[in-house]
Coordinates of C-alpha atoms in Angstrom, one line a residue:
Chain X
M1 CA -29.4 68.7 19.5
A2 CA -30.4 70.0 16.1
T3 CA -30.9 66.6 14.5
A4 CA -32.3 65.0 17.6
G5 CA -35.8 66.2 16.5
N6 CA -39.1 65.3 18.0
K7 CA -39.3 62.0 16.1
A8 CA -35.8 60.6 16.4
I9 CA -35.4 58.8 19.8
I10 CA -32.0 57.3 19.0
D11 CA -29.4 59.4 17.1
I12 CA -26.0 57.9 16.5
R13 CA -23.4 60.1 14.8
N14 CA -20.1 58.9 13.3
L15 CA -19.7 56.2 15.9
H16 CA -16.3 54.5 16.2
K17 CA -15.4 51.8 18.6
Y18 CA -12.0 50.1 19.2
F19 CA -11.3 47.1 21.4
G20 CA -7.6 47.6 21.9
S21 CA -6.3 47.8 18.3
V22 CA -9.4 46.0 16.8
Q23 CA -11.8 48.4 15.3
A24 CA -15.4 47.1 15.8
L25 CA -17.3 50.1 14.5
R26 CA -15.9 52.4 11.8
G27 CA -18.2 55.4 11.7
V28 CA -21.8 54.4 12.0
N29 CA -24.6 56.9 11.5
L30 CA -28.1 55.9 12.5
T31 CA -31.4 57.5 13.6
V32 CA -34.3 55.5 14.9
E33 CA -37.7 57.2 15.1
R34 CA -40.1 56.7 18.0
G35 CA -42.2 53.6 17.6
K36 CA -40.1 52.1 14.8
V37 CA -38.7 48.6 14.8
V38 CA -35.2 48.3 13.4
V39 CA -33.6 44.9 12.8
I40 CA -29.9 44.7 12.4
V41 CA -28.5 41.7 10.5
G42 CA -25.0 40.8 9.4
P43 CA -22.2 38.3 9.8
S44 CA -20.6 37.6 13.1
G45 CA -18.0 40.2 14.0
S46 CA -19.7 42.8 11.9
G47 CA -20.2 45.1 14.9
K48 CA -24.0 44.7 15.3
S49 CA -23.9 43.7 18.9
T50 CA -21.3 46.4 19.7
L51 CA -23.6 49.0 18.0
L52 CA -26.5 47.8 20.1
R53 CA -24.5 47.9 23.3
C54 CA -23.4 51.5 22.6
I55 CA -27.0 52.6 22.7
N56 CA -27.2 52.0 26.4
H57 CA -23.5 52.6 27.1
L58 CA -22.6 49.0 28.0
E59 CA -19.9 49.9 25.5
V60 CA -18.4 53.4 25.5
E61 CA -17.8 54.9 22.1
T62 CA -14.2 55.7 21.2
E63 CA -15.3 58.5 18.9
G64 CA -18.6 59.9 17.8
E65 CA -21.9 60.6 19.7
V66 CA -24.9 58.7 20.9
W67 CA -28.0 60.6 21.6
V68 CA -31.0 58.9 23.3
D69 CA -34.2 60.8 23.8
G70 CA -32.5 64.2 23.4
K71 CA -29.7 63.4 25.9
R72 CA -26.1 62.6 24.9
L73 CA -24.6 59.6 26.5
N74 CA -21.4 60.3 28.3
E75 CA -19.3 58.3 30.7
K76 CA -19.1 61.3 33.1
N77 CA -22.8 61.7 32.8
K78 CA -24.4 61.1 36.2
D79 CA -27.7 60.6 34.4
I80 CA -26.5 57.4 32.7
N81 CA -28.5 55.3 35.2
S82 CA -31.7 57.2 34.6
I83 CA -31.1 57.0 30.8
R84 CA -30.5 53.3 31.0
A85 CA -33.7 52.9 33.0
E86 CA -35.6 54.1 29.9
I87 CA -33.9 51.5 27.7
G88 CA -34.8 47.9 28.2
M89 CA -32.2 45.3 27.1
V90 CA -32.6 41.6 26.4
F91 CA -29.5 39.5 26.2
Q92 CA -28.6 36.4 24.3
L93 CA -28.0 34.4 27.5
F94 CA -31.0 35.9 29.3
N95 CA -28.8 37.0 32.3
L96 CA -31.6 36.5 34.8
F97 CA -30.5 36.8 38.5
P98 CA -30.3 33.1 39.5
H99 CA -30.6 33.8 43.3
L100 CA -33.9 35.5 43.0
T101 CA -37.4 34.1 42.0
V102 CA -38.9 35.1 38.7
L103 CA -41.1 37.7 40.5
D104 CA -38.1 39.1 42.4
N105 CA -36.1 39.3 39.2
I106 CA -38.8 41.6 37.8
I107 CA -39.3 43.5 41.1
L108 CA -35.7 44.4 42.0
A109 CA -35.0 47.2 39.5
Q110 CA -38.5 48.6 39.9
R111 CA -37.8 49.0 43.6
V112 CA -34.2 50.3 43.6
V113 CA -34.3 52.3 40.4
R114 CA -37.9 53.4 40.0
G115 CA -38.5 53.6 43.8
R116 CA -41.8 51.8 43.5
S117 CA -43.4 50.2 46.6
K118 CA -43.2 46.5 47.0
D119 CA -46.9 46.0 46.3
E120 CA -46.8 48.2 43.2
A121 CA -43.7 46.5 41.8
A122 CA -45.2 43.0 42.5
Q123 CA -48.4 44.0 40.7
V124 CA -46.5 45.3 37.7
A125 CA -44.3 42.2 37.7
R126 CA -47.4 39.9 37.6
E127 CA -48.9 42.0 34.8
Q128 CA -45.8 41.7 32.7
L129 CA -45.6 37.9 33.4
K130 CA -49.1 37.6 32.1
R131 CA -48.2 39.6 29.1
V132 CA -45.3 37.2 28.2
G133 CA -47.6 34.2 28.9
I134 CA -46.1 32.6 32.0
P135 CA -47.9 34.1 35.1
E136 CA -47.7 30.7 36.8
K137 CA -43.9 30.8 37.0
A138 CA -43.8 33.8 39.4
D139 CA -42.4 31.8 42.3
S140 CA -40.0 29.6 40.3
F141 CA -36.3 30.2 40.2
P142 CA -34.7 30.9 36.8
G143 CA -32.8 27.6 36.9
Q144 CA -36.1 25.7 36.9
L145 CA -37.3 27.3 33.6
S146 CA -36.7 26.4 30.0
G147 CA -34.6 28.7 27.9
G148 CA -37.6 30.2 26.2
Q149 CA -39.4 30.8 29.5
Q150 CA -36.2 32.4 30.9
Q151 CA -36.0 34.7 27.9
R152 CA -39.6 35.7 28.3
V153 CA -39.0 36.5 32.0
A154 CA -36.0 38.6 30.8
I155 CA -38.3 40.5 28.5
A156 CA -40.9 41.0 31.3
R157 CA -38.1 42.3 33.6
A158 CA -37.1 44.9 31.0
L159 CA -40.8 45.9 30.2
A160 CA -41.6 46.3 33.9
M161 CA -39.4 49.4 33.9
N162 CA -41.7 51.0 31.3
P163 CA -38.9 51.6 28.9
K164 CA -39.2 53.9 25.9
I165 CA -36.8 51.7 23.9
M166 CA -36.2 47.9 23.8
L167 CA -32.9 46.5 22.7
F168 CA -32.6 42.8 21.7
D169 CA -29.2 41.3 21.4
E170 CA -29.7 38.0 19.5
P171 CA -32.5 37.0 21.9
T172 CA -33.2 33.6 20.3
S173 CA -29.7 32.5 19.4
A174 CA -29.2 30.5 22.6
L175 CA -32.6 28.8 22.4
D176 CA -33.6 25.3 21.2
P177 CA -35.5 25.6 17.9
E178 CA -38.9 24.7 19.5
M179 CA -38.6 27.6 21.9
I180 CA -37.7 30.3 19.4
K181 CA -41.3 30.9 18.4
E182 CA -42.6 31.7 21.9
V183 CA -40.0 34.4 22.3
L184 CA -40.6 35.8 18.8
D185 CA -44.3 35.9 19.4
V186 CA -43.8 38.1 22.4
M187 CA -41.5 40.4 20.4
L188 CA -43.9 40.6 17.6
A189 CA -46.8 41.6 19.9
L190 CA -44.5 44.2 21.4
A191 CA -43.7 45.6 18.0
K192 CA -47.4 45.8 17.1
E193 CA -48.1 47.8 20.3
G194 CA -45.7 50.5 19.0
M195 CA -42.6 49.9 21.1
T196 CA -39.4 51.3 19.7
M197 CA -37.2 48.3 19.2
V198 CA -33.7 47.7 17.9
C199 CA -33.1 44.0 17.4
V200 CA -30.0 42.1 16.4
T201 CA -31.3 38.8 15.2
H202 CA -30.9 36.2 12.5
E203 CA -34.7 35.6 12.4
M204 CA -35.6 36.7 9.0
G205 CA -39.2 35.8 9.4
F206 CA -39.4 38.2 12.4
A207 CA -37.6 40.9 10.4
R208 CA -40.1 40.6 7.5
A209 CA -43.1 40.6 9.8
A210 CA -42.1 43.3 12.3
A211 CA -39.3 45.5 11.0
D212 CA -39.9 49.0 9.7
E213 CA -36.3 49.0 8.7
V214 CA -33.6 46.4 8.1
I215 CA -30.0 47.3 8.5
F216 CA -27.2 45.1 7.1
M217 CA -23.9 45.6 8.8
D218 CA -20.5 44.3 7.8
N219 CA -17.0 45.0 9.0
G220 CA -18.1 47.8 11.4
L221 CA -20.2 49.7 8.9
I222 CA -23.8 49.9 7.8
V223 CA -23.7 48.6 4.3
E224 CA -27.3 48.8 3.4
M225 CA -30.6 49.8 5.0
G226 CA -34.2 49.9 3.9
S227 CA -37.5 48.2 4.2
P228 CA -37.4 44.4 4.7
A229 CA -38.7 44.0 1.2
D230 CA -36.0 46.2 -0.3
V231 CA -33.1 44.6 1.7
F232 CA -34.2 41.0 1.5
N233 CA -35.7 40.9 -2.0
N234 CA -33.7 43.5 -3.9
P235 CA -30.3 43.9 -2.1
K236 CA -28.2 46.4 -3.9
E237 CA -24.8 45.7 -2.4
E238 CA -22.8 42.6 -3.3
R239 CA -22.0 41.9 0.4
T240 CA -25.6 41.9 1.3
K241 CA -26.5 39.5 -1.5
L242 CA -23.7 37.2 -0.4
F243 CA -24.8 37.2 3.2
L244 CA -28.4 36.6 2.4
S245 CA -27.6 33.8 0.0
Q246 CA -25.6 32.2 2.8
I247 CA -28.2 32.4 5.5
L248 CA -31.2 31.6 3.3
A249 CA -29.4 28.7 1.6
H250 CA -30.7 26.2 4.1
Chain T
M1 CA -25.0 -7.8 47.0
T2 CA -24.8 -5.2 44.3
H3 CA -22.7 -5.8 41.3
S4 CA -21.7 -3.0 39.0
S5 CA -23.3 -4.8 36.1
D6 CA -26.7 -4.3 37.9
I7 CA -26.5 -0.6 37.1
E8 CA -29.2 0.4 34.7
P9 CA -28.7 3.0 32.1
I10 CA -30.2 6.2 33.4
P11 CA -32.2 8.6 31.3
P12 CA -30.3 11.9 30.8
D13 CA -32.9 14.0 32.6
A14 CA -33.2 11.7 35.7
P15 CA -32.8 13.4 39.0
L16 CA -29.2 13.4 40.2
A17 CA -29.9 11.1 43.1
A18 CA -30.7 8.3 40.7
K19 CA -27.3 8.5 39.1
V20 CA -25.5 7.6 42.3
H21 CA -25.3 3.9 41.9
K22 CA -25.2 1.6 45.0
R23 CA -21.6 1.2 46.2
S24 CA -19.8 -2.1 46.4
L25 CA -18.3 -3.3 49.7
Q26 CA -14.8 -2.5 48.4
E27 CA -15.9 1.1 47.6
R28 CA -17.5 1.5 51.0
I29 CA -14.3 0.3 52.7
D30 CA -12.3 2.7 50.6
E31 CA -14.5 5.7 51.3
F32 CA -15.4 5.1 54.9
P33 CA -14.1 8.0 57.1
W34 CA -11.7 5.8 59.2
W35 CA -10.0 8.9 60.5
M36 CA -13.1 9.7 62.5
G37 CA -12.5 6.5 64.4
G38 CA -9.2 8.0 65.5
V39 CA -11.0 11.2 66.6
F40 CA -13.4 9.0 68.5
V41 CA -10.6 7.2 70.3
I42 CA -9.0 10.6 71.3
A43 CA -12.4 11.8 72.6
V44 CA -12.9 8.7 74.7
G45 CA -9.3 8.9 75.9
A46 CA -9.7 12.5 76.9
F47 CA -13.0 11.8 78.7
Y48 CA -11.3 8.9 80.5
L49 CA -8.3 11.1 81.6
V50 CA -10.4 14.0 82.8
T51 CA -12.9 11.8 84.8
T52 CA -10.4 9.4 86.3
Q53 CA -7.2 11.4 86.8
A54 CA -7.6 14.3 89.2
S55 CA -4.7 16.2 87.7
F56 CA -6.3 16.3 84.3
G57 CA -9.7 17.3 85.7
E58 CA -8.0 20.1 87.6
A59 CA -6.2 21.3 84.5
L60 CA -9.4 21.3 82.5
N61 CA -11.2 23.3 85.2
F62 CA -8.5 25.9 85.2
I63 CA -8.0 26.2 81.5
R64 CA -11.6 26.3 80.5
I65 CA -11.8 29.8 82.0
G66 CA -10.1 31.0 78.8
I67 CA -12.7 29.5 76.4
G68 CA -14.9 32.6 76.7
I69 CA -12.0 34.9 75.7
T70 CA -10.9 32.6 72.8
I71 CA -14.5 32.5 71.5
T72 CA -15.2 36.3 71.9
T73 CA -11.8 37.3 70.5
T74 CA -12.4 35.1 67.4
L75 CA -16.0 36.3 66.9
Y76 CA -15.1 40.0 67.2
A77 CA -12.0 39.7 65.1
Y78 CA -13.8 37.6 62.5
S79 CA -16.7 40.0 62.2
I80 CA -14.4 43.0 61.8
A81 CA -12.3 41.0 59.3
L82 CA -15.4 40.3 57.2
V83 CA -16.0 44.0 56.9
L84 CA -12.4 44.8 56.2
G85 CA -12.2 41.9 53.8
L86 CA -15.3 43.0 51.9
I87 CA -14.0 46.6 51.6
A88 CA -10.5 45.5 50.5
G89 CA -11.9 42.8 48.2
L90 CA -14.1 45.4 46.4
G91 CA -11.2 47.7 46.4
R92 CA -9.1 45.1 44.6
I93 CA -11.5 45.1 41.6
S94 CA -12.2 48.8 41.7
R95 CA -11.7 50.8 38.5
N96 CA -10.2 53.6 40.6
V97 CA -6.4 53.3 40.4
V98 CA -5.8 54.7 43.8
I99 CA -8.3 52.5 45.6
R100 CA -7.2 49.4 43.7
N101 CA -3.6 50.0 44.6
L102 CA -4.2 50.8 48.2
A103 CA -6.2 47.6 48.6
T104 CA -3.5 45.6 46.9
L105 CA -0.8 47.1 49.1
Y106 CA -2.7 46.2 52.2
I107 CA -3.2 42.7 51.1
E108 CA 0.4 42.2 50.0
L109 CA 1.8 43.8 53.2
V110 CA -0.2 41.5 55.4
R111 CA 0.5 38.4 53.4
G112 CA 4.2 39.1 53.5
I113 CA 4.5 39.3 57.2
P114 CA 4.1 36.4 59.7
I115 CA 0.9 36.7 61.8
L116 CA 2.9 36.6 65.0
V117 CA 5.0 39.5 63.9
L118 CA 1.9 41.4 62.8
I119 CA 0.3 40.9 66.1
F120 CA 3.4 42.3 68.0
Y121 CA 3.7 45.1 65.5
I122 CA 0.0 46.2 65.5
A123 CA -0.5 45.9 69.2
L124 CA 2.8 47.3 70.4
V125 CA 3.8 49.8 67.6
A126 CA 0.9 50.7 65.3
V127 CA -1.7 51.2 68.0
P128 CA 0.5 53.3 70.4
D129 CA 1.7 55.4 67.5
S130 CA -1.9 56.0 66.3
L131 CA -2.8 57.0 69.8
G132 CA 0.2 59.3 69.9
I133 CA -1.0 61.0 66.7
F134 CA -4.5 61.5 68.1
K135 CA -2.9 63.0 71.2
T136 CA -0.8 65.4 69.2
L137 CA -3.8 66.3 67.0
G138 CA -5.9 66.9 70.2
A139 CA -3.2 69.2 71.7
W140 CA -3.1 71.1 68.4
L141 CA -6.9 71.4 68.2
D142 CA -6.9 72.5 71.8
S143 CA -4.3 75.2 71.0
I144 CA -6.4 76.7 68.2
G145 CA -9.5 76.9 70.4
L146 CA -11.3 73.7 69.4
D147 CA -10.9 72.4 72.9
F148 CA -14.3 70.6 72.9
I149 CA -12.8 68.0 70.4
G150 CA -9.1 68.6 71.4
G151 CA -9.6 68.1 75.1
P152 CA -10.8 64.5 75.0
L153 CA -8.3 63.6 72.3
A154 CA -5.4 65.1 74.1
S155 CA -6.2 63.2 77.3
I156 CA -5.9 59.8 75.5
N157 CA -3.4 57.6 77.3
N158 CA -1.5 54.7 75.9
D159 CA -3.7 52.4 78.0
A160 CA -6.9 53.7 76.4
I161 CA -7.0 50.6 74.3
P162 CA -6.4 47.5 76.4
L163 CA -4.3 44.6 75.0
N164 CA -7.2 42.3 74.4
V165 CA -8.7 44.9 72.1
R166 CA -5.4 45.4 70.4
A167 CA -5.3 41.6 69.9
I168 CA -8.7 41.8 68.2
I169 CA -7.5 44.7 66.0
A170 CA -4.4 42.7 65.0
L171 CA -6.3 39.6 64.1
S172 CA -8.9 41.6 62.2
V173 CA -6.3 43.4 60.1
T174 CA -4.5 40.1 59.3
Y175 CA -7.6 38.1 58.4
G176 CA -9.2 41.1 56.6
A177 CA -6.4 40.6 54.0
F178 CA -7.1 36.9 53.7
L179 CA -10.9 37.3 53.4
A180 CA -10.4 40.1 50.8
E181 CA -8.9 37.6 48.4
I182 CA -11.8 35.2 49.0
F183 CA -14.4 38.0 48.4
R184 CA -12.5 39.1 45.3
A185 CA -12.4 35.6 43.9
G186 CA -16.1 35.2 44.7
I187 CA -17.1 38.4 42.9
Q188 CA -15.0 37.5 39.9
S189 CA -16.7 34.1 39.7
I190 CA -20.0 35.8 38.8
G191 CA -20.3 36.2 35.1
Q192 CA -20.1 39.7 33.6
G193 CA -23.6 39.3 32.2
Q194 CA -25.1 39.7 35.7
M195 CA -23.5 43.1 36.1
E196 CA -24.5 44.1 32.6
A197 CA -28.1 43.0 33.1
A198 CA -28.3 45.0 36.4
R199 CA -26.7 48.1 34.9
S200 CA -28.9 47.9 31.8
L201 CA -31.9 48.1 34.1
G202 CA -30.6 51.4 35.4
M203 CA -28.9 50.2 38.6
S204 CA -25.8 52.0 39.8
Y205 CA -22.6 50.0 40.2
A206 CA -23.1 49.9 44.0
Q207 CA -26.8 48.8 43.7
A208 CA -25.8 46.0 41.2
M209 CA -23.1 44.9 43.6
R210 CA -25.4 44.9 46.6
Y211 CA -28.4 43.3 45.1
V212 CA -27.1 41.1 42.3
I213 CA -23.4 40.3 42.5
L214 CA -22.6 40.0 46.2
P215 CA -25.6 37.8 47.2
Q216 CA -24.4 35.3 44.6
A217 CA -20.7 35.8 45.3
I218 CA -21.0 35.3 49.0
R219 CA -23.0 32.2 48.5
N220 CA -20.2 30.8 46.4
V221 CA -17.5 31.6 49.0
L222 CA -19.4 30.6 52.1
P223 CA -17.3 27.3 52.5
A224 CA -14.1 29.3 52.1
L225 CA -15.2 31.8 54.6
G226 CA -16.1 29.0 57.0
N227 CA -12.7 27.4 56.6
D228 CA -11.0 30.7 57.5
F229 CA -13.2 31.0 60.5
V230 CA -11.9 27.6 61.7
A231 CA -8.4 28.8 60.9
M232 CA -8.9 31.9 63.0
V233 CA -10.0 29.9 66.0
K234 CA -6.6 28.3 65.9
D235 CA -4.7 31.5 65.1
S236 CA -6.4 33.3 68.0
S237 CA -3.9 31.3 70.2
L238 CA -1.3 33.8 69.0
V239 CA -2.9 36.6 71.0
S240 CA -1.5 34.8 74.1
V241 CA 1.8 36.5 73.4
L242 CA 0.0 39.8 74.4
A243 CA -0.9 38.2 77.7
V244 CA -4.6 38.0 76.7
R245 CA -6.1 35.3 78.8
D246 CA -7.3 33.0 76.1
I247 CA -7.1 29.2 76.6
T248 CA -3.5 29.1 75.4
Q249 CA -2.4 31.8 77.8
V250 CA -4.3 30.2 80.7
A251 CA -2.8 26.9 79.8
R252 CA 0.7 28.4 79.9
L253 CA 0.0 30.0 83.2
Y254 CA -1.3 26.7 84.6
A255 CA 1.8 24.8 83.3
G256 CA 4.1 27.4 84.6
R257 CA 2.6 27.4 88.1
T258 CA 2.2 23.6 88.5
F259 CA 4.8 22.2 86.1
R260 CA 2.1 19.8 84.9
F261 CA 3.0 20.4 81.2
R262 CA 1.5 17.1 80.0
E263 CA -1.9 17.9 81.6
A264 CA -1.9 21.5 80.5
Y265 CA -1.0 21.0 76.9
T266 CA -3.0 17.8 76.4
I267 CA -6.2 19.6 77.6
L268 CA -5.3 22.7 75.5
A269 CA -4.8 20.6 72.3
I270 CA -8.1 18.7 72.9
L271 CA -10.0 21.9 73.5
Y272 CA -8.8 23.4 70.2
L273 CA -9.5 20.1 68.5
G274 CA -13.0 20.0 69.9
M275 CA -13.8 23.5 68.7
T276 CA -12.3 23.1 65.2
L277 CA -13.9 19.7 64.6
I278 CA -17.3 20.9 65.5
L279 CA -16.9 24.0 63.3
S280 CA -15.6 21.9 60.4
V281 CA -18.6 19.7 60.6
L282 CA -20.9 22.8 60.6
V283 CA -19.0 24.2 57.5
R284 CA -19.5 20.8 55.7
V285 CA -23.2 20.7 56.5
L286 CA -23.5 24.3 55.2
E287 CA -21.5 23.3 52.1
R288 CA -23.7 20.3 51.4
R289 CA -26.9 22.3 51.9
L290 CA -25.7 24.8 49.4
H291 CA -24.8 22.1 46.9
G292 CA -28.1 20.2 47.4
N293 CA -30.0 23.4 46.7
S294 CA -32.1 23.2 43.5
R295 CA -31.4 26.8 42.6
K296 CA -28.6 27.1 40.1

């Protein structure tokens, strides 16, 4: 508890994760302060998605500790559902519920997890849809929406739970280029409102504009971290320079 | 006349209906459901027999008494089998080792024994033995002073559960194992991302199953469930071995009494055919409606 002070909302200590004999994380330490936006970059297979998924226990750590808002995540912990309710997550492939309308997608967890009334949940859902700019899609089914619209619904669904933290796992990687901006705009607005965000993304423009801290990961470890200006303009580590030269080359 | 060269290139985002080009005569001949003509001939022939031949009409009048039992047995047994199948299907994918293995054991046992043998065994061995255990338990509870529970239990007789109920139990247990595999396959056909999304919103495993996974899974397996319902209508004929008066049993009684085997079994076969064909058509309509649905 000692280091989980008032400001740190996420505290990760010596995190190791194995998938069988493959080691995805090799001792990651990271604290995220309330209201900060952290962007994680790195080559594929570097463990950035695994790290993100450990924060809401979609992956269970092999070794080490994950503290969120003063509580340690633990598989035996019956509070895991209430902790997860405070952590919104946005997935690369949206993962909307295809059998429910957009509105019902956003209502469901409010009802069964938060115990809100149907009217209240629907009202919150409509507010969130307005916030992400597609209030007119409330009665559509996810399959009738474009990728960008689906991802904005996914963000609205997460926000409707009034989370304290938002996790983004490559939210624009599955989108056609012309739809990336509409999702990034929503994320940017969210960052300006002071949401605590941890984003795995390759969108360097977003990282420059929104991130308080950029983390470069490689081979299951945090190689370098700092302000966007530091990491992007003056990378200290060779691996960071190599990675940046590869993604900025085109 | 439509030639295949008439087909225009279709824009990639055109609605699906536009992609179905007009079929040529040859294709229509190839794809026409000729077998339905055979069914039609059988139906007309049956109608002719029943209306013109007194013996066939008499057989129908006698045998149709059993239709109610056949239908109710199937409906009860199928409903119970749905519940058993859902529980066992969820058990098969449980992370709990004990639950998973118990479910697998149940399914493998049932699948390894012929249905006819299972019906004999459940109705004539398993049910009486269970009643015996209750009776012993009742006597013991009685002896330690809990006679308000023990009394009723101890007075259970072997005929407390009639044979037609035992037939339903046997069919339910058998089909529960078949349906379990259908449910399991349906659940596993839903991508892992759905469960992750539900759990990330704070839902418990049970809530995610109930509100997110099962509604989609059941939709996917509705045709398979329908097929097994049709199969159960036919397999319900096996309960006649327990002297349950379904149409098969009644037909056997009629044949045995009158020696009119041709009449009895022709009518019996046609009654089953009628029921299963109607149900098959309903299943197909259901299937088509699901496919035609715009939701993905």
